[in-house]
Amino acid sequence: MRERMKKGFSLVILSAVLFGTMPFFAKQIYGMGGNSLTLCFHRFCLSIPFLYLIVRYKYKISLKITGREFRKILVLSLCCAGTPLLLFQSYRYIPSGMATTIHFVYPILVLLGCVVFYRERLTVKKSVCAALCLLGILFFYTPGESGSPAGVALAFASGVTYALYVLYYSKSGLAEMNTFKLSFYLSLVSSAGILAGAVLSGKIVYEMPPQAWLLSVLFAFIVSVVATVSFQAGTARIGPEKSSMLSTFEPLTSIAAGVVLFSEPVTPRTAFGIACILCAVILLAYGDRSSNKLTFTDETVH
């Protein structure tokens, strides 16, 4: 049990670190002519071949699913595709730092969702960890940044859709499906939906230099294959509440990348925010070690 929890923590933190590289890839691809809609489409579409090969030739399992599973995947795909679209769209109206701060309200929403909809007990430890995570994220916000109500609403909506994604994945039974197989269908359905919207809007970009395409493939592999699968496998082990709080490692990675790659300064506010999140993670890791009630099948990634 303890080893399973440790692996769950490690997988979720790994996913958060990899998700934290998204701003770096986005900045580079945007500079080569891409846009947010194109980036979202490539994130899902270009990951499909990788996921197919892994499912068919590494795990050697069937891609067959039931109608009931497909309906659940459709629901989960709405949240999976909707989150980056809403978040990237919010950048048009408000600074990215403000958007990220608002988006990371989702750990609190996950905690509330577990308590309200699934009647799970709200412990003191969970409350303190959630408060520390929220406080840490708030310290990443730069005072004086202004933005329109539309941008705030879009960023908040992205937090809501991601909270729904985490909750629905954990409670729908999809956590028992092989995570690469599930990610294959999520990428397939999400890319189809985004492509339909992109074609209708006429905003998808087809002409990009080879470097942008290479970065797009790497971006899809890191985010939609490694990071997404790691998050799903970790959540199946430690539950939605802990995984959502550990995901606050994502902005920490973005900050670290900014310091290393772009020589961005670390302010006292940022340092305090990092300290709050690290305290929450330590409390989660070394607090009570009660077991999670989720069960697993042999097809879940180990």
mmCIF file of C-alpha atoms in Angstrom:
data_model
loop_
_atom_site.group_PDB
_atom_site.id
_atom_site.type_symbol
_atom_site.label_atom_id
_atom_site.label_comp_id
_atom_site.label_asym_id
_atom_site.label_seq_id
_atom_site.Cartn_x
_atom_site.Cartn_y
_atom_site.Cartn_z
ATOM 1 C CA MET A 1 0.000 0.000 0.000
ATOM 2 C CA ARG A 2 2.750 2.441 0.961
ATOM 3 C CA GLU A 3 4.725 1.679 -2.223
ATOM 4 C CA ARG A 4 1.601 2.229 -4.326
ATOM 5 C CA MET A 5 1.043 5.619 -2.689
ATOM 6 C CA LYS A 6 4.687 6.590 -3.242
ATOM 7 C CA LYS A 7 4.429 5.666 -6.898
ATOM 8 C CA GLY A 8 1.193 7.639 -7.182
ATOM 9 C CA PHE A 9 2.851 10.730 -5.720
ATOM 10 C CA SER A 10 5.830 10.343 -8.064
ATOM 11 C CA LEU A 11 3.640 9.913 -11.149
ATOM 12 C CA VAL A 12 1.480 12.970 -10.415
ATOM 13 C CA ILE A 13 4.508 15.158 -9.656
ATOM 14 C CA LEU A 14 6.162 13.953 -12.885
ATOM 15 C CA SER A 15 3.019 14.852 -14.831
ATOM 16 C CA ALA A 16 2.887 18.300 -13.211
ATOM 17 C CA VAL A 17 6.536 18.966 -14.074
ATOM 18 C CA LEU A 18 5.943 17.956 -17.704
ATOM 19 C CA PHE A 19 2.716 19.980 -17.943
ATOM 20 C CA GLY A 20 4.757 22.895 -16.618
ATOM 21 C CA THR A 21 6.813 22.879 -19.833
ATOM 22 C CA MET A 22 3.742 23.838 -21.902
ATOM 23 C CA PRO A 23 4.394 27.615 -21.787
ATOM 24 C CA PHE A 24 7.911 27.036 -23.162
ATOM 25 C CA PHE A 25 6.627 24.986 -26.109
ATOM 26 C CA ALA A 26 3.741 27.382 -26.716
ATOM 27 C CA LYS A 27 6.050 30.401 -26.761
ATOM 28 C CA GLN A 28 8.369 28.762 -29.291
ATOM 29 C CA ILE A 29 5.591 27.488 -31.577
ATOM 30 C CA TYR A 30 3.678 30.781 -31.459
ATOM 31 C CA GLY A 31 6.888 32.529 -32.509
ATOM 32 C CA MET A 32 7.007 30.303 -35.607
ATOM 33 C CA GLY A 33 3.487 31.127 -36.751
ATOM 34 C CA GLY A 34 1.317 28.779 -34.698
ATOM 35 C CA ASN A 35 -1.703 29.753 -32.608
ATOM 36 C CA SER A 36 -3.556 28.343 -29.610
ATOM 37 C CA LEU A 37 -6.130 26.392 -31.642
ATOM 38 C CA THR A 38 -3.428 24.779 -33.774
ATOM 39 C CA LEU A 39 -1.374 23.948 -30.687
ATOM 40 C CA CYS A 40 -4.343 22.256 -28.975
ATOM 41 C CA PHE A 41 -5.151 20.246 -32.095
ATOM 42 C CA HIS A 42 -1.550 19.102 -32.539
ATOM 43 C CA ARG A 43 -1.295 18.225 -28.859
ATOM 44 C CA PHE A 44 -3.982 15.565 -29.270
ATOM 45 C CA CYS A 45 -3.686 14.561 -32.933
ATOM 46 C CA LEU A 46 0.088 14.006 -33.070
ATOM 47 C CA SER A 47 0.004 11.839 -29.950
ATOM 48 C CA ILE A 48 -2.366 9.268 -31.499
ATOM 49 C CA PRO A 49 0.306 7.220 -33.381
ATOM 50 C CA PHE A 50 2.486 6.976 -30.247
ATOM 51 C CA LEU A 51 -0.434 5.827 -28.113
ATOM 52 C CA TYR A 52 -1.630 3.323 -30.711
ATOM 53 C CA LEU A 53 1.801 1.695 -30.987
ATOM 54 C CA ILE A 54 2.166 1.482 -27.206
ATOM 55 C CA VAL A 55 -1.268 -0.112 -26.735
ATOM 56 C CA ARG A 56 -0.975 -2.583 -29.614
ATOM 57 C CA TYR A 57 2.684 -3.587 -29.447
ATOM 58 C CA LYS A 58 3.836 -2.983 -25.873
ATOM 59 C CA TYR A 59 0.732 -3.974 -23.909
ATOM 60 C CA LYS A 60 -0.752 -6.105 -26.716
ATOM 61 C CA ILE A 61 -4.319 -5.375 -25.667
ATOM 62 C CA SER A 62 -7.433 -4.852 -27.747
ATOM 63 C CA LEU A 63 -8.661 -1.352 -28.525
ATOM 64 C CA LYS A 64 -12.254 -2.572 -28.389
ATOM 65 C CA ILE A 65 -14.502 -0.665 -25.978
ATOM 66 C CA THR A 66 -18.173 -0.940 -25.062
ATOM 67 C CA GLY A 67 -20.825 1.618 -25.927
ATOM 68 C CA ARG A 68 -21.023 2.543 -22.253
ATOM 69 C CA GLU A 69 -17.272 3.181 -22.113
ATOM 70 C CA PHE A 70 -17.423 5.261 -25.298
ATOM 71 C CA ARG A 71 -20.141 7.494 -23.835
ATOM 72 C CA LYS A 72 -18.011 8.034 -20.735
ATOM 73 C CA ILE A 73 -14.992 8.847 -22.908
ATOM 74 C CA LEU A 74 -17.064 11.414 -24.827
ATOM 75 C CA VAL A 75 -17.931 13.175 -21.566
ATOM 76 C CA LEU A 76 -14.326 13.069 -20.363
ATOM 77 C CA SER A 77 -13.088 14.350 -23.750
ATOM 78 C CA LEU A 78 -15.242 17.462 -23.446
ATOM 79 C CA CYS A 79 -13.341 18.389 -20.296
ATOM 80 C CA CYS A 80 -10.002 17.181 -21.663
ATOM 81 C CA ALA A 81 -10.213 19.313 -24.819
ATOM 82 C CA GLY A 82 -12.140 22.178 -23.259
ATOM 83 C CA THR A 83 -9.574 22.954 -20.565
ATOM 84 C CA PRO A 84 -6.628 24.026 -22.789
ATOM 85 C CA LEU A 85 -8.935 25.767 -25.262
ATOM 86 C CA LEU A 86 -10.502 27.897 -22.523
ATOM 87 C CA LEU A 87 -7.187 28.606 -20.799
ATOM 88 C CA PHE A 88 -5.335 29.557 -24.001
ATOM 89 C CA GLN A 89 -8.280 31.722 -25.074
ATOM 90 C CA SER A 90 -8.170 33.583 -21.748
ATOM 91 C CA TYR A 91 -4.618 34.725 -22.595
ATOM 92 C CA ARG A 92 -6.163 37.023 -25.234
ATOM 93 C CA TYR A 93 -7.852 39.063 -22.513
ATOM 94 C CA ILE A 94 -5.734 38.807 -19.357
ATOM 95 C CA PRO A 95 -2.030 38.266 -18.550
ATOM 96 C CA SER A 96 -0.944 34.624 -18.453
ATOM 97 C CA GLY A 97 0.092 34.930 -14.790
ATOM 98 C CA MET A 98 -3.397 36.024 -13.802
ATOM 99 C CA ALA A 99 -4.964 33.305 -15.965
ATOM 100 C CA THR A 100 -2.798 30.613 -14.357
ATOM 101 C CA THR A 101 -3.671 31.878 -10.884
ATOM 102 C CA ILE A 102 -7.400 31.714 -11.621
ATOM 103 C CA HIS A 103 -7.115 28.325 -13.366
ATOM 104 C CA PHE A 104 -5.473 26.761 -10.320
ATOM 105 C CA VAL A 105 -8.627 27.207 -8.288
ATOM 106 C CA TYR A 106 -9.389 23.677 -9.498
ATOM 107 C CA PRO A 107 -7.746 21.819 -6.556
ATOM 108 C CA ILE A 108 -10.248 23.566 -4.284
ATOM 109 C CA LEU A 109 -13.089 22.672 -6.658
ATOM 110 C CA VAL A 110 -11.987 19.019 -6.673
ATOM 111 C CA LEU A 111 -11.901 18.977 -2.879
ATOM 112 C CA LEU A 112 -15.364 20.553 -2.676
ATOM 113 C CA GLY A 113 -16.683 18.183 -5.353
ATOM 114 C CA CYS A 114 -15.519 15.135 -3.396
ATOM 115 C CA VAL A 115 -17.205 16.452 -0.248
ATOM 116 C CA VAL A 116 -20.466 17.671 -1.822
ATOM 117 C CA PHE A 117 -21.113 15.052 -4.526
ATOM 118 C CA TYR A 118 -19.352 11.979 -3.153
ATOM 119 C CA ARG A 119 -19.832 12.607 0.580
ATOM 120 C CA GLU A 120 -16.139 12.212 1.340
ATOM 121 C CA ARG A 121 -14.888 13.437 4.698
ATOM 122 C CA LEU A 122 -13.175 16.846 4.815
ATOM 123 C CA THR A 123 -10.222 16.368 7.157
ATOM 124 C CA VAL A 124 -8.138 19.082 8.781
ATOM 125 C CA LYS A 125 -5.101 17.928 6.804
ATOM 126 C CA LYS A 126 -6.936 18.236 3.471
ATOM 127 C CA SER A 127 -8.204 21.702 4.402
ATOM 128 C CA VAL A 128 -4.739 22.931 5.415
ATOM 129 C CA CYS A 129 -3.131 21.499 2.260
ATOM 130 C CA ALA A 130 -5.778 23.091 0.038
ATOM 131 C CA ALA A 131 -5.320 26.449 1.785
ATOM 132 C CA LEU A 132 -1.524 26.277 1.391
ATOM 133 C CA CYS A 133 -1.833 25.416 -2.311
ATOM 134 C CA LEU A 134 -4.282 28.262 -2.909
ATOM 135 C CA LEU A 135 -2.097 30.708 -0.968
ATOM 136 C CA GLY A 136 0.976 29.623 -2.930
ATOM 137 C CA ILE A 137 -0.761 30.107 -6.274
ATOM 138 C CA LEU A 138 -2.048 33.543 -5.212
ATOM 139 C CA PHE A 139 1.519 34.632 -4.494
ATOM 140 C CA PHE A 140 2.425 33.874 -8.112
ATOM 141 C CA TYR A 141 0.008 36.612 -9.182
ATOM 142 C CA THR A 142 1.611 40.005 -9.806
ATOM 143 C CA PRO A 143 -0.322 42.908 -8.219
ATOM 144 C CA GLY A 144 -1.418 45.559 -10.662
ATOM 145 C CA GLU A 145 -2.253 43.176 -13.513
ATOM 146 C CA SER A 146 -5.600 44.046 -15.002
ATOM 147 C CA GLY A 147 -7.889 42.188 -17.333
ATOM 148 C CA SER A 148 -11.383 41.948 -18.702
ATOM 149 C CA PRO A 149 -14.234 39.994 -17.118
ATOM 150 C CA ALA A 150 -14.272 37.757 -20.215
ATOM 151 C CA GLY A 151 -10.680 36.656 -19.575
ATOM 152 C CA VAL A 152 -11.377 36.000 -15.907
ATOM 153 C CA ALA A 153 -14.471 33.969 -16.808
ATOM 154 C CA LEU A 154 -12.567 31.899 -19.383
ATOM 155 C CA ALA A 155 -9.705 31.140 -16.985
ATOM 156 C CA PHE A 156 -12.139 30.197 -14.221
ATOM 157 C CA ALA A 157 -14.083 28.000 -16.653
ATOM 158 C CA SER A 158 -10.837 26.185 -17.515
ATOM 159 C CA GLY A 159 -10.398 25.439 -13.816
ATOM 160 C CA VAL A 160 -13.966 24.128 -13.616
ATOM 161 C CA THR A 161 -13.551 21.848 -16.643
ATOM 162 C CA TYR A 162 -10.277 20.439 -15.313
ATOM 163 C CA ALA A 163 -11.834 19.800 -11.900
ATOM 164 C CA LEU A 164 -14.666 17.950 -13.655
ATOM 165 C CA TYR A 165 -12.068 15.981 -15.639
ATOM 166 C CA VAL A 166 -10.267 14.881 -12.469
ATOM 167 C CA LEU A 167 -13.480 13.981 -10.637
ATOM 168 C CA TYR A 168 -15.152 12.190 -13.538
ATOM 169 C CA TYR A 169 -12.036 10.199 -14.381
ATOM 170 C CA SER A 170 -11.707 9.025 -10.778
ATOM 171 C CA LYS A 171 -15.358 8.192 -10.186
ATOM 172 C CA SER A 172 -16.644 6.979 -13.576
ATOM 173 C CA GLY A 173 -14.800 3.666 -13.643
ATOM 174 C CA LEU A 174 -12.479 4.795 -16.455
ATOM 175 C CA ALA A 175 -9.574 4.635 -13.996
ATOM 176 C CA GLU A 176 -9.750 0.852 -14.377
ATOM 177 C CA MET A 177 -9.010 1.044 -18.117
ATOM 178 C CA ASN A 178 -5.403 0.854 -19.312
ATOM 179 C CA THR A 179 -4.241 4.470 -19.188
ATOM 180 C CA PHE A 180 -2.583 4.414 -22.621
ATOM 181 C CA LYS A 181 -5.749 2.962 -24.154
ATOM 182 C CA LEU A 182 -7.866 5.638 -22.479
ATOM 183 C CA SER A 183 -5.460 8.382 -23.580
ATOM 184 C CA PHE A 184 -5.632 7.051 -27.149
ATOM 185 C CA TYR A 185 -9.400 7.506 -27.235
ATOM 186 C CA LEU A 186 -9.262 10.849 -25.442
ATOM 187 C CA SER A 187 -6.764 12.157 -28.005
ATOM 188 C CA LEU A 188 -8.800 10.721 -30.891
ATOM 189 C CA VAL A 189 -12.110 12.244 -29.791
ATOM 190 C CA SER A 190 -10.577 15.540 -28.615
ATOM 191 C CA SER A 191 -8.612 16.092 -31.830
ATOM 192 C CA ALA A 192 -11.710 15.345 -33.944
ATOM 193 C CA GLY A 193 -13.775 17.875 -31.993
ATOM 194 C CA ILE A 194 -11.088 20.563 -32.094
ATOM 195 C CA LEU A 195 -10.480 20.005 -35.821
ATOM 196 C CA ALA A 196 -14.185 20.427 -36.571
ATOM 197 C CA GLY A 197 -14.232 23.714 -34.664
ATOM 198 C CA ALA A 198 -10.987 24.869 -36.254
ATOM 199 C CA VAL A 199 -12.183 24.170 -39.802
ATOM 200 C CA LEU A 200 -15.459 25.987 -39.182
ATOM 201 C CA SER A 201 -13.653 28.991 -37.701
ATOM 202 C CA GLY A 202 -10.882 28.956 -40.307
ATOM 203 C CA LYS A 203 -8.262 29.685 -37.637
ATOM 204 C CA ILE A 204 -6.110 26.563 -37.837
ATOM 205 C CA VAL A 205 -2.583 27.094 -39.182
ATOM 206 C CA TYR A 206 -1.230 24.555 -41.670
ATOM 207 C CA GLU A 207 1.926 26.301 -42.882
ATOM 208 C CA MET A 208 4.689 26.217 -40.289
ATOM 209 C CA PRO A 209 8.454 25.686 -40.606
ATOM 210 C CA PRO A 210 9.888 22.183 -39.979
ATOM 211 C CA GLN A 211 11.190 23.282 -36.556
ATOM 212 C CA ALA A 212 7.646 24.148 -35.450
ATOM 213 C CA TRP A 213 6.356 20.745 -36.570
ATOM 214 C CA LEU A 214 9.199 18.992 -34.760
ATOM 215 C CA LEU A 215 8.422 20.927 -31.576
ATOM 216 C CA SER A 216 4.722 20.120 -32.007
ATOM 217 C CA VAL A 217 5.455 16.382 -32.184
ATOM 218 C CA LEU A 218 7.691 16.611 -29.109
ATOM 219 C CA PHE A 219 5.030 18.685 -27.328
ATOM 220 C CA ALA A 220 2.335 16.102 -28.119
ATOM 221 C CA PHE A 221 4.498 13.224 -26.892
ATOM 222 C CA ILE A 222 5.510 14.931 -23.640
ATOM 223 C CA VAL A 223 2.075 16.331 -22.755
ATOM 224 C CA SER A 224 -0.517 13.947 -24.215
ATOM 225 C CA VAL A 225 1.454 10.717 -23.850
ATOM 226 C CA VAL A 226 3.810 10.922 -20.878
ATOM 227 C CA ALA A 227 2.240 13.676 -18.735
ATOM 228 C CA THR A 228 -1.411 12.734 -19.251
ATOM 229 C CA VAL A 229 -0.834 9.015 -18.704
ATOM 230 C CA SER A 230 1.296 9.707 -15.614
ATOM 231 C CA PHE A 231 -1.445 11.904 -14.165
ATOM 232 C CA GLN A 232 -4.138 9.295 -14.790
ATOM 233 C CA ALA A 233 -2.055 6.465 -13.327
ATOM 234 C CA GLY A 234 -1.102 8.581 -10.307
ATOM 235 C CA THR A 235 -4.684 9.705 -9.693
ATOM 236 C CA ALA A 236 -5.848 6.086 -9.783
ATOM 237 C CA ARG A 237 -3.454 5.380 -6.906
ATOM 238 C CA ILE A 238 -3.812 8.397 -4.618
ATOM 239 C CA GLY A 239 -7.240 9.815 -5.482
ATOM 240 C CA PRO A 240 -8.433 13.080 -7.063
ATOM 241 C CA GLU A 241 -7.915 15.353 -4.054
ATOM 242 C CA LYS A 242 -4.228 14.601 -3.520
ATOM 243 C CA SER A 243 -3.464 14.546 -7.244
ATOM 244 C CA SER A 244 -5.059 17.958 -7.829
ATOM 245 C CA MET A 245 -3.028 19.493 -4.998
ATOM 246 C CA LEU A 246 0.214 17.912 -6.204
ATOM 247 C CA SER A 247 -0.500 19.361 -9.649
ATOM 248 C CA THR A 248 0.476 22.763 -8.270
ATOM 249 C CA PHE A 249 4.016 21.635 -9.117
ATOM 250 C CA GLU A 250 3.081 22.708 -12.656
ATOM 251 C CA PRO A 251 3.497 26.474 -12.105
ATOM 252 C CA LEU A 252 6.668 25.761 -10.107
ATOM 253 C CA THR A 253 8.119 24.137 -13.218
ATOM 254 C CA SER A 254 7.050 27.080 -15.364
ATOM 255 C CA ILE A 255 8.795 29.443 -12.950
ATOM 256 C CA ALA A 256 11.951 27.300 -12.921
ATOM 257 C CA ALA A 257 11.958 27.178 -16.732
ATOM 258 C CA GLY A 258 11.600 30.953 -16.841
ATOM 259 C CA VAL A 259 14.580 31.373 -14.526
ATOM 260 C CA VAL A 260 16.824 28.874 -16.345
ATOM 261 C CA LEU A 261 15.848 29.533 -19.969
ATOM 262 C CA PHE A 262 14.793 33.175 -19.963
ATOM 263 C CA SER A 263 16.728 34.577 -16.950
ATOM 264 C CA GLU A 264 13.514 35.693 -15.257
ATOM 265 C CA PRO A 265 14.002 36.873 -11.644
ATOM 266 C CA VAL A 266 12.563 35.104 -8.588
ATOM 267 C CA THR A 267 10.854 37.677 -6.366
ATOM 268 C CA PRO A 268 10.198 37.265 -2.623
ATOM 269 C CA ARG A 269 6.504 36.762 -3.444
ATOM 270 C CA THR A 270 7.361 33.916 -5.802
ATOM 271 C CA ALA A 271 9.712 32.326 -3.263
ATOM 272 C CA PHE A 272 6.997 32.454 -0.595
ATOM 273 C CA GLY A 273 4.488 30.900 -2.999
ATOM 274 C CA ILE A 274 6.916 28.067 -3.749
ATOM 275 C CA ALA A 275 7.440 27.509 -0.012
ATOM 276 C CA CYS A 276 3.665 27.276 0.586
ATOM 277 C CA ILE A 277 3.223 24.656 -2.130
ATOM 278 C CA LEU A 278 6.207 22.614 -0.950
ATOM 279 C CA CYS A 279 4.815 22.662 2.609
ATOM 280 C CA ALA A 280 1.487 21.357 1.306
ATOM 281 C CA VAL A 281 3.245 18.568 -0.605
ATOM 282 C CA ILE A 282 5.297 17.549 2.440
ATOM 283 C CA LEU A 283 2.153 17.519 4.585
ATOM 284 C CA LEU A 284 0.372 15.358 2.006
ATOM 285 C CA ALA A 285 3.288 12.955 1.737
ATOM 286 C CA TYR A 286 4.025 12.541 5.437
ATOM 287 C CA GLY A 287 0.625 13.125 6.999
ATOM 288 C CA ASP A 288 -1.875 10.351 7.513
ATOM 289 C CA ARG A 289 -1.324 7.402 5.166
ATOM 290 C CA SER A 290 -4.904 6.254 4.910
ATOM 291 C CA SER A 291 -5.514 4.065 1.898
ATOM 292 C CA ASN A 292 -7.527 5.179 -1.082
ATOM 293 C CA LYS A 293 -10.684 3.209 -1.908
ATOM 294 C CA LEU A 294 -10.082 2.999 -5.640
ATOM 295 C CA THR A 295 -9.425 -0.437 -7.033
ATOM 296 C CA PHE A 296 -7.249 -1.351 -9.987
ATOM 297 C CA THR A 297 -7.107 -3.930 -12.705
ATOM 298 C CA ASP A 298 -4.074 -5.603 -14.213
ATOM 299 C CA GLU A 299 -4.456 -3.340 -17.248
ATOM 300 C CA THR A 300 -3.785 -0.174 -15.273
ATOM 301 C CA VAL A 301 -0.258 1.116 -15.884
ATOM 302 C CA HIS A 302 2.141 -0.108 -13.178
#
